[in-house]
């Protein structure tokens, strides 16, 4: 375990000065922080400060280590590069300053969905969020409304449970005979209809942003309902399977819990119109139960 | 093992600057809804004064309407009701799946319209009252 918790930037003092002062014209730092520039220029050698740095404040918590059980924020000064993402910054901080900094990440290209963080008060995907777009200092916290295991790692079990509740897999017993090499075709129109809903990467940002899901642990949540939408709207599934899916969704803690705050739609890193899908399933559920003919 | 401790709620009002349009619409809709329910009870209480006779009712109404605070509250009541109606229409559109991409704009529109109507009603409600 690292012993430099308080001042993790100390060994790198040449790269990361006390004041995260920039000289470049495209500096992402606030106007406020630029004011201290004159003093800094006199005290530090010009040549060694070619690159800019960004200040990130990272949430730290480790229940297993004495003295780290109290949640706190650690500051890291990370040299800025063009195109740098939040994930790049925390990876740099981990590799350079403190190897005990813990977070999930894998593909780094917004496909695996493992690095959703609470960045500057909003759920964002670390690998898809540009440092240059954020105001500094950048606050990086674990996803709210989920229990923290360590640092930026949250317990996703509940999220996965809800995802599995809606049976997130294709169901059709009458598959065409494989010997004929026949395929299960989907019409172009139907593919377009479910296209956005198939983009979900199970990152949990929507569930974390949802006010209702926070207060009602049984609520399926936007991601699970979107998953159900993806299959319920797929016309290759027979009608009785769709009815079965709607029966799950129309329960008390299903689609009707949504109060259209649009929080999930706003944070979804894959731009899925979650609220629209939930609303459409509400209408489907009503149509299923209101049949006068 | 994961261990829980209180990190506070993200919908805590201390974070109100970070709330989005949809969140504000939800908060205002809840708030105005409760205000209207509260008004309903006072409304029934005032109307029930008619049970004791026409004079009692007239006296109650005249007594209340002579109060400056009541006139101000009436403007507030109108604003609350108008916002609830307009946002209700917005939610109806959302339920029907119409214009979900413009939901923030329709919220701002209902806020502005509420403001205009409330201001326009001031001369009517404040007519002939002295502080």
Coordinates of C-alpha atoms in Angstrom, one line a residue:
Chain A
X1 CA 0.0 0.0 0.0
X2 CA 1.1 3.4 -0.8
X3 CA 2.4 5.6 2.0
X4 CA 2.0 8.9 0.1
X5 CA -1.7 9.4 0.6
X6 CA -1.7 13.0 1.7
X7 CA 0.6 14.4 -1.0
X8 CA 0.5 12.0 -3.9
X9 CA 2.0 14.5 -6.2
X10 CA 5.2 15.1 -4.2
X11 CA 7.6 12.8 -6.0
X12 CA 6.5 14.3 -9.3
X13 CA 6.8 17.9 -8.2
X14 CA 8.6 18.9 -11.4
X15 CA 5.9 17.7 -13.6
X16 CA 3.1 18.8 -11.3
X17 CA 3.6 22.1 -9.6
X18 CA 1.5 23.2 -6.6
X19 CA -0.5 25.5 -8.7
X20 CA -1.9 23.8 -11.8
X21 CA -0.9 26.7 -13.9
X22 CA -1.0 26.6 -17.7
X23 CA 0.7 28.6 -20.3
X24 CA -1.0 27.2 -23.4
X25 CA -3.7 29.1 -25.2
X26 CA -6.1 26.1 -25.2
X27 CA -5.7 25.6 -21.5
X28 CA -8.7 23.9 -20.0
X29 CA -8.2 25.6 -16.6
X30 CA -10.6 28.2 -15.3
X31 CA -10.0 31.9 -15.4
X32 CA -9.6 32.0 -11.6
X33 CA -6.7 29.7 -11.6
X34 CA -4.8 31.7 -14.3
X35 CA -4.5 34.6 -12.0
X36 CA -1.7 33.1 -10.0
X37 CA 0.3 32.7 -13.3
X38 CA 2.8 35.5 -12.9
X39 CA 4.3 34.3 -9.6
X40 CA 4.5 30.8 -10.9
X41 CA 6.4 31.8 -14.0
X42 CA 9.2 33.4 -11.9
X43 CA 9.7 30.6 -9.5
X44 CA 9.7 27.5 -11.8
X45 CA 12.0 26.8 -14.6
X46 CA 10.2 27.4 -17.9
X47 CA 11.7 24.5 -19.9
X48 CA 10.5 21.8 -17.5
X49 CA 6.9 22.9 -17.6
X50 CA 6.2 22.4 -21.2
X51 CA 3.1 20.3 -20.6
X52 CA -0.1 21.5 -19.0
X53 CA -1.6 19.6 -16.0
X54 CA -5.1 19.1 -14.7
X55 CA -6.2 18.7 -11.1
X56 CA -8.4 15.7 -10.4
X57 CA -10.0 15.1 -7.0
X58 CA -10.7 11.4 -6.6
X59 CA -12.9 9.8 -4.0
X60 CA -11.0 7.3 -1.8
X61 CA -12.4 4.8 0.5
X62 CA -11.1 1.4 1.6
X63 CA -13.0 -0.5 4.3
X64 CA -10.3 -3.1 4.7
X65 CA -7.4 -0.8 5.6
X66 CA -7.2 1.0 8.9
X67 CA -7.0 4.7 8.4
X68 CA -8.7 4.6 5.0
X69 CA -12.1 3.8 6.2
X70 CA -13.0 7.4 6.4
X71 CA -14.0 8.6 2.9
X72 CA -11.8 11.4 1.6
X73 CA -10.7 13.0 -1.6
X74 CA -7.2 12.8 -3.0
X75 CA -5.8 15.4 -5.3
X76 CA -3.7 14.4 -8.3
X77 CA -2.0 16.6 -10.8
X78 CA -2.0 14.9 -14.1
X79 CA -0.2 16.2 -17.2
X80 CA -2.8 17.1 -19.8
X81 CA -2.6 15.7 -23.3
X82 CA -4.9 16.6 -26.2
X83 CA -7.8 14.1 -26.3
X84 CA -7.3 12.9 -22.8
X85 CA -10.3 11.3 -21.1
X86 CA -11.2 11.0 -17.4
X87 CA -10.2 7.4 -17.6
X88 CA -6.8 8.3 -18.9
X89 CA -6.3 10.7 -16.1
X90 CA -7.2 8.3 -13.3
X91 CA -5.1 5.6 -15.0
X92 CA -2.2 8.0 -15.0
X93 CA -2.7 8.8 -11.4
X94 CA -2.8 5.1 -10.5
X95 CA 0.2 4.2 -12.5
X96 CA 2.3 7.2 -11.5
X97 CA 1.3 8.2 -8.0
X98 CA -0.7 5.7 -6.1
X99 CA -1.1 2.1 -7.2
X100 CA -3.8 1.5 -4.6
X101 CA -6.2 3.7 -6.5
X102 CA -9.0 1.3 -7.6
X103 CA -11.5 1.5 -10.4
X104 CA -12.9 -0.7 -13.1
X105 CA -12.0 -0.4 -16.7
X106 CA -11.4 -2.6 -19.7
X107 CA -11.9 -1.7 -23.3
X108 CA -11.4 2.1 -23.0
X109 CA -13.8 2.7 -26.0
X110 CA -17.2 2.9 -24.4
X111 CA -18.1 -0.7 -25.2
X112 CA -17.6 -2.7 -22.0
X113 CA -19.4 -0.3 -19.8
X114 CA -17.3 -0.8 -16.7
X115 CA -16.0 2.7 -16.0
X116 CA -19.1 4.8 -15.3
X117 CA -18.1 7.4 -12.7
X118 CA -19.8 10.4 -11.1
X119 CA -17.8 13.1 -12.7
X120 CA -18.4 16.7 -11.7
X121 CA -21.9 15.9 -10.4
X122 CA -23.0 13.8 -13.4
X123 CA -22.9 10.1 -14.2
X124 CA -20.5 9.8 -17.2
X125 CA -18.4 7.1 -18.8
X126 CA -14.8 7.8 -17.9
X127 CA -13.4 6.7 -21.3
X128 CA -15.9 8.8 -23.2
X129 CA -15.6 12.0 -21.2
X130 CA -13.0 14.5 -22.5
X131 CA -11.0 16.3 -19.8
X132 CA -11.0 19.4 -22.0
X133 CA -14.8 19.6 -21.7
X134 CA -14.9 19.7 -17.9
X135 CA -14.4 22.5 -15.5
X136 CA -11.5 22.1 -13.0
X137 CA -10.8 20.7 -10.5
X138 CA -12.5 17.6 -11.8
X139 CA -14.3 15.6 -9.0
X140 CA -14.4 11.9 -9.7
X141 CA -16.7 9.9 -7.4
X142 CA -18.2 6.4 -7.6
X143 CA -21.7 6.1 -8.9
X144 CA -24.3 7.3 -6.3
X145 CA -27.0 5.1 -4.9
X146 CA -24.8 2.0 -5.1
X147 CA -22.6 0.8 -2.3
X148 CA -18.9 1.5 -2.6
X149 CA -16.7 -1.5 -2.4
X150 CA -13.4 0.5 -2.7
X151 CA -12.5 3.8 -4.1
X152 CA -14.4 4.2 -7.4
X153 CA -15.7 0.6 -7.5
X154 CA -19.4 0.1 -6.6
X155 CA -21.4 -3.0 -6.0
X156 CA -23.3 -3.7 -9.2
X157 CA -25.1 -6.8 -8.0
X158 CA -28.4 -5.1 -7.6
X159 CA -28.2 -3.6 -11.0
X160 CA -27.5 -7.0 -12.6
X161 CA -30.3 -8.6 -10.6
X162 CA -32.7 -6.1 -12.1
X163 CA -31.3 -6.6 -15.6
X164 CA -31.9 -10.4 -15.3
X165 CA -35.4 -10.0 -14.0
X166 CA -36.6 -8.9 -17.4
X167 CA -35.1 -12.0 -19.1
X168 CA -32.7 -10.2 -21.3
X169 CA -32.4 -12.8 -24.0
X170 CA -34.2 -13.7 -27.2
X171 CA -37.0 -16.2 -26.8
X172 CA -38.5 -18.1 -29.7
X173 CA -39.1 -21.8 -29.6
X174 CA -39.9 -22.1 -33.3
X175 CA -36.5 -21.6 -34.8
X176 CA -36.2 -22.4 -38.5
X177 CA -34.7 -25.7 -39.4
X178 CA -30.9 -25.4 -39.4
X179 CA -30.5 -27.9 -42.2
X180 CA -32.2 -25.5 -44.6
X181 CA -29.7 -22.8 -43.7
X182 CA -32.7 -20.6 -43.1
X183 CA -32.3 -17.4 -41.1
X184 CA -34.5 -15.6 -38.7
X185 CA -34.9 -12.4 -40.5
X186 CA -35.9 -9.1 -39.0
X187 CA -37.4 -6.4 -41.1
X188 CA -35.4 -3.3 -41.6
X189 CA -38.2 -1.2 -40.0
X190 CA -38.2 -3.4 -37.0
X191 CA -34.5 -3.2 -36.7
X192 CA -34.6 0.5 -36.8
X193 CA -37.2 0.5 -34.1
X194 CA -35.1 -1.4 -31.6
X195 CA -31.7 0.0 -32.8
X196 CA -31.1 2.5 -30.1
X197 CA -32.2 0.1 -27.3
X198 CA -29.6 -2.5 -28.4
X199 CA -26.8 -0.1 -27.7
X200 CA -27.0 -0.6 -23.9
X201 CA -23.7 -1.5 -22.4
X202 CA -24.9 -2.2 -18.8
X203 CA -22.8 0.6 -17.3
X204 CA -25.5 1.5 -14.7
X205 CA -25.3 5.3 -15.2
X206 CA -29.0 5.5 -15.8
X207 CA -29.9 3.5 -12.7
X208 CA -27.6 5.6 -10.6
X209 CA -29.1 8.9 -11.9
X210 CA -32.7 7.7 -11.3
X211 CA -34.4 9.4 -8.3
X212 CA -37.1 6.7 -8.2
X213 CA -34.7 3.8 -8.4
X214 CA -32.9 5.3 -5.4
X215 CA -35.9 5.3 -3.3
X216 CA -37.5 2.1 -4.5
X217 CA -35.1 -0.8 -4.5
X218 CA -37.6 -3.1 -6.3
X219 CA -38.0 -0.7 -9.3
X220 CA -36.6 -2.4 -12.4
X221 CA -34.8 0.8 -13.4
X222 CA -34.3 2.4 -16.8
X223 CA -31.7 -0.1 -18.1
X224 CA -33.7 -3.2 -17.4
X225 CA -36.9 -1.7 -18.9
X226 CA -34.9 -0.6 -22.0
X227 CA -33.6 -4.2 -22.2
X228 CA -37.2 -5.5 -22.0
X229 CA -38.1 -3.0 -24.7
X230 CA -35.4 -4.3 -27.0
X231 CA -37.0 -7.8 -27.0
X232 CA -40.7 -6.9 -26.5
X233 CA -40.5 -4.7 -29.6
X234 CA -38.6 -7.3 -31.7
X235 CA -41.3 -8.8 -33.9
X236 CA -39.4 -12.1 -34.3
X237 CA -40.6 -13.1 -30.9
X238 CA -44.1 -14.7 -30.7
X239 CA -47.0 -12.8 -29.2
X240 CA -47.2 -14.9 -26.1
X241 CA -43.6 -14.1 -25.2
X242 CA -44.3 -10.4 -25.6
X243 CA -47.3 -10.8 -23.3
X244 CA -45.1 -12.5 -20.8
X245 CA -42.6 -9.7 -21.0
X246 CA -45.4 -7.1 -20.5
X247 CA -46.7 -8.9 -17.5
X248 CA -43.3 -8.5 -15.9
X249 CA -43.1 -4.8 -16.8
X250 CA -46.6 -3.8 -15.8
X251 CA -46.2 -4.8 -12.2
X252 CA -46.2 -2.3 -9.4
X253 CA -42.4 -1.8 -9.5
X254 CA -42.2 -1.9 -13.3
X255 CA -42.8 0.8 -15.9
X256 CA -45.3 2.7 -13.8
X257 CA -42.7 3.8 -11.3
X258 CA -41.1 6.0 -13.9
X259 CA -42.1 9.6 -13.3
X260 CA -40.5 11.0 -16.4
X261 CA -37.7 13.1 -14.9
X262 CA -35.5 12.4 -17.9
X263 CA -32.5 11.9 -15.6
X264 CA -31.6 8.6 -17.2
X265 CA -32.0 9.9 -20.8
X266 CA -29.7 12.8 -19.9
X267 CA -26.8 10.7 -18.5
X268 CA -26.9 7.7 -20.9
X269 CA -23.5 7.6 -22.5
X270 CA -24.9 5.8 -25.5
X271 CA -27.7 8.3 -26.1
X272 CA -30.5 5.8 -25.7
X273 CA -33.9 7.5 -25.4
X274 CA -34.7 5.7 -22.3
X275 CA -37.7 7.7 -21.2
X276 CA -39.2 7.3 -24.6
X277 CA -38.9 3.6 -24.4
X278 CA -40.4 3.4 -20.9
X279 CA -43.3 5.6 -22.0
X280 CA -43.9 3.4 -25.1
X281 CA -44.0 0.3 -22.9
X282 CA -46.5 2.0 -20.6
X283 CA -48.7 2.5 -23.6
X284 CA -48.2 -1.1 -24.7
X285 CA -49.2 -2.3 -21.2
X286 CA -52.3 -0.2 -21.3
X287 CA -53.2 -1.4 -24.7
X288 CA -52.8 -5.0 -23.6
X289 CA -55.2 -4.6 -20.7
X290 CA -57.8 -2.4 -22.5
X291 CA -59.3 -4.6 -25.1
X292 CA -63.0 -3.9 -25.9
X293 CA -63.1 -6.0 -29.1
Chain B
X1 CA -17.2 -6.9 1.5
X2 CA -18.9 -3.8 0.6
X3 CA -19.8 -1.6 3.5
X4 CA -22.3 1.2 3.3
X5 CA -22.0 4.6 4.7
X6 CA -24.0 7.7 4.0
X7 CA -22.7 9.6 0.9
X8 CA -25.9 11.7 0.9
X9 CA -28.5 11.8 -1.8
X10 CA -27.7 13.2 -5.2
X11 CA -31.1 14.7 -5.4
X12 CA -30.2 16.6 -2.2
X13 CA -31.3 20.2 -2.5
X14 CA -27.7 21.2 -1.8
X15 CA -27.0 20.1 -5.4
X16 CA -29.9 22.1 -6.9
X17 CA -27.6 23.9 -9.3
X18 CA -26.9 20.6 -11.0
X19 CA -30.6 19.6 -11.5
X20 CA -31.8 19.3 -15.0
X21 CA -35.0 20.7 -16.5
X22 CA -36.8 17.4 -16.2
X23 CA -35.9 17.2 -12.5
X24 CA -37.1 20.7 -11.8
X25 CA -40.3 20.0 -13.7
X26 CA -40.8 17.0 -11.4
X27 CA -40.1 18.9 -8.2
X28 CA -42.4 21.8 -9.2
X29 CA -45.2 19.4 -10.3
X30 CA -45.0 17.7 -6.9
X31 CA -44.9 20.9 -5.0
X32 CA -47.8 22.6 -6.9
X33 CA -49.8 19.4 -6.5
X34 CA -49.4 19.5 -2.7
X35 CA -50.2 23.2 -2.7
X36 CA -53.5 22.5 -4.6
X37 CA -54.4 19.8 -2.2
X38 CA -53.8 22.1 0.7
X39 CA -55.9 24.8 -1.0
X40 CA -58.7 22.3 -1.5
X41 CA -59.1 21.8 2.3
X42 CA -59.1 25.5 3.1
X43 CA -61.6 26.0 0.2
X44 CA -63.9 23.5 1.7
X45 CA -63.5 25.1 5.1
X46 CA -64.4 28.5 3.8
X47 CA -67.4 27.2 1.8
X48 CA -68.7 25.3 4.8
X49 CA -69.3 28.6 6.5
X50 CA -72.4 28.8 4.3
X51 CA -73.9 26.0 6.4
X52 CA -74.6 28.4 9.2
X53 CA -76.4 30.9 7.0
X54 CA -75.9 33.3 4.1
X55 CA -74.7 36.1 6.3
X56 CA -71.9 34.0 7.8
X57 CA -70.7 33.1 4.4
X58 CA -70.8 36.7 3.1
X59 CA -69.0 37.9 6.2
X60 CA -66.3 35.2 5.9
X61 CA -65.7 36.0 2.2
X62 CA -65.7 39.8 2.7
X63 CA -63.5 39.5 5.8
X64 CA -61.0 37.3 3.9
X65 CA -61.0 39.4 0.7
X66 CA -60.2 42.6 2.7
X67 CA -56.9 41.1 3.8
X68 CA -53.9 42.0 1.7
X69 CA -52.2 38.6 2.4
X70 CA -55.2 36.8 1.0
X71 CA -55.0 38.7 -2.2
X72 CA -51.3 37.9 -2.6
X73 CA -52.0 34.3 -1.8
X74 CA -54.7 34.3 -4.6
X75 CA -52.1 35.3 -7.1
X76 CA -49.9 32.6 -5.8
X77 CA -52.7 30.1 -6.1
X78 CA -53.3 31.1 -9.7
X79 CA -49.6 30.7 -10.5
X80 CA -49.5 27.3 -8.8
X81 CA -52.7 26.1 -10.6
X82 CA -51.6 27.4 -14.0
X83 CA -48.2 25.8 -13.7
X84 CA -49.7 22.5 -12.7
X85 CA -52.1 22.6 -15.6
X86 CA -49.4 23.5 -18.2
X87 CA -46.9 21.0 -16.9
X88 CA -49.7 18.4 -16.8
X89 CA -50.3 19.0 -20.5
X90 CA -46.5 18.6 -21.0
X91 CA -46.6 15.3 -19.1
X92 CA -49.6 14.3 -21.2
X93 CA -47.5 14.9 -24.3
X94 CA -44.7 12.9 -22.8
X95 CA -47.1 10.0 -22.0
X96 CA -48.3 10.1 -25.6
X97 CA -44.7 10.0 -26.8
X98 CA -45.0 13.4 -28.6
X99 CA -42.0 15.7 -28.6
X100 CA -39.9 14.0 -26.0
X101 CA -36.7 15.7 -27.4
X102 CA -38.3 19.1 -26.6
X103 CA -39.3 18.2 -23.1
X104 CA -36.9 20.7 -21.5
X105 CA -38.2 23.5 -23.8
X106 CA -41.8 22.8 -23.0
X107 CA -40.9 23.0 -19.3
X108 CA -39.3 26.4 -19.8
X109 CA -42.3 27.5 -21.9
X110 CA -44.8 26.5 -19.2
X111 CA -42.7 28.4 -16.6
X112 CA -42.6 31.5 -18.7
X113 CA -46.3 31.3 -19.5
X114 CA -47.1 30.8 -15.8
X115 CA -45.1 33.9 -15.0
X116 CA -46.9 36.0 -17.6
X117 CA -50.4 34.8 -16.5
X118 CA -49.6 35.4 -12.9
X119 CA -48.3 39.0 -13.5
X120 CA -51.3 39.7 -15.8
X121 CA -53.7 38.7 -13.0
X122 CA -52.2 41.0 -10.4
X123 CA -54.5 44.1 -11.3
X124 CA -57.6 41.9 -11.1
X125 CA -56.7 40.3 -7.8
X126 CA -55.3 43.4 -6.2
X127 CA -58.3 45.5 -7.2
X128 CA -59.5 47.8 -4.4
X129 CA -57.3 46.4 -1.6
X130 CA -55.5 48.6 0.9
X131 CA -52.6 47.4 2.9

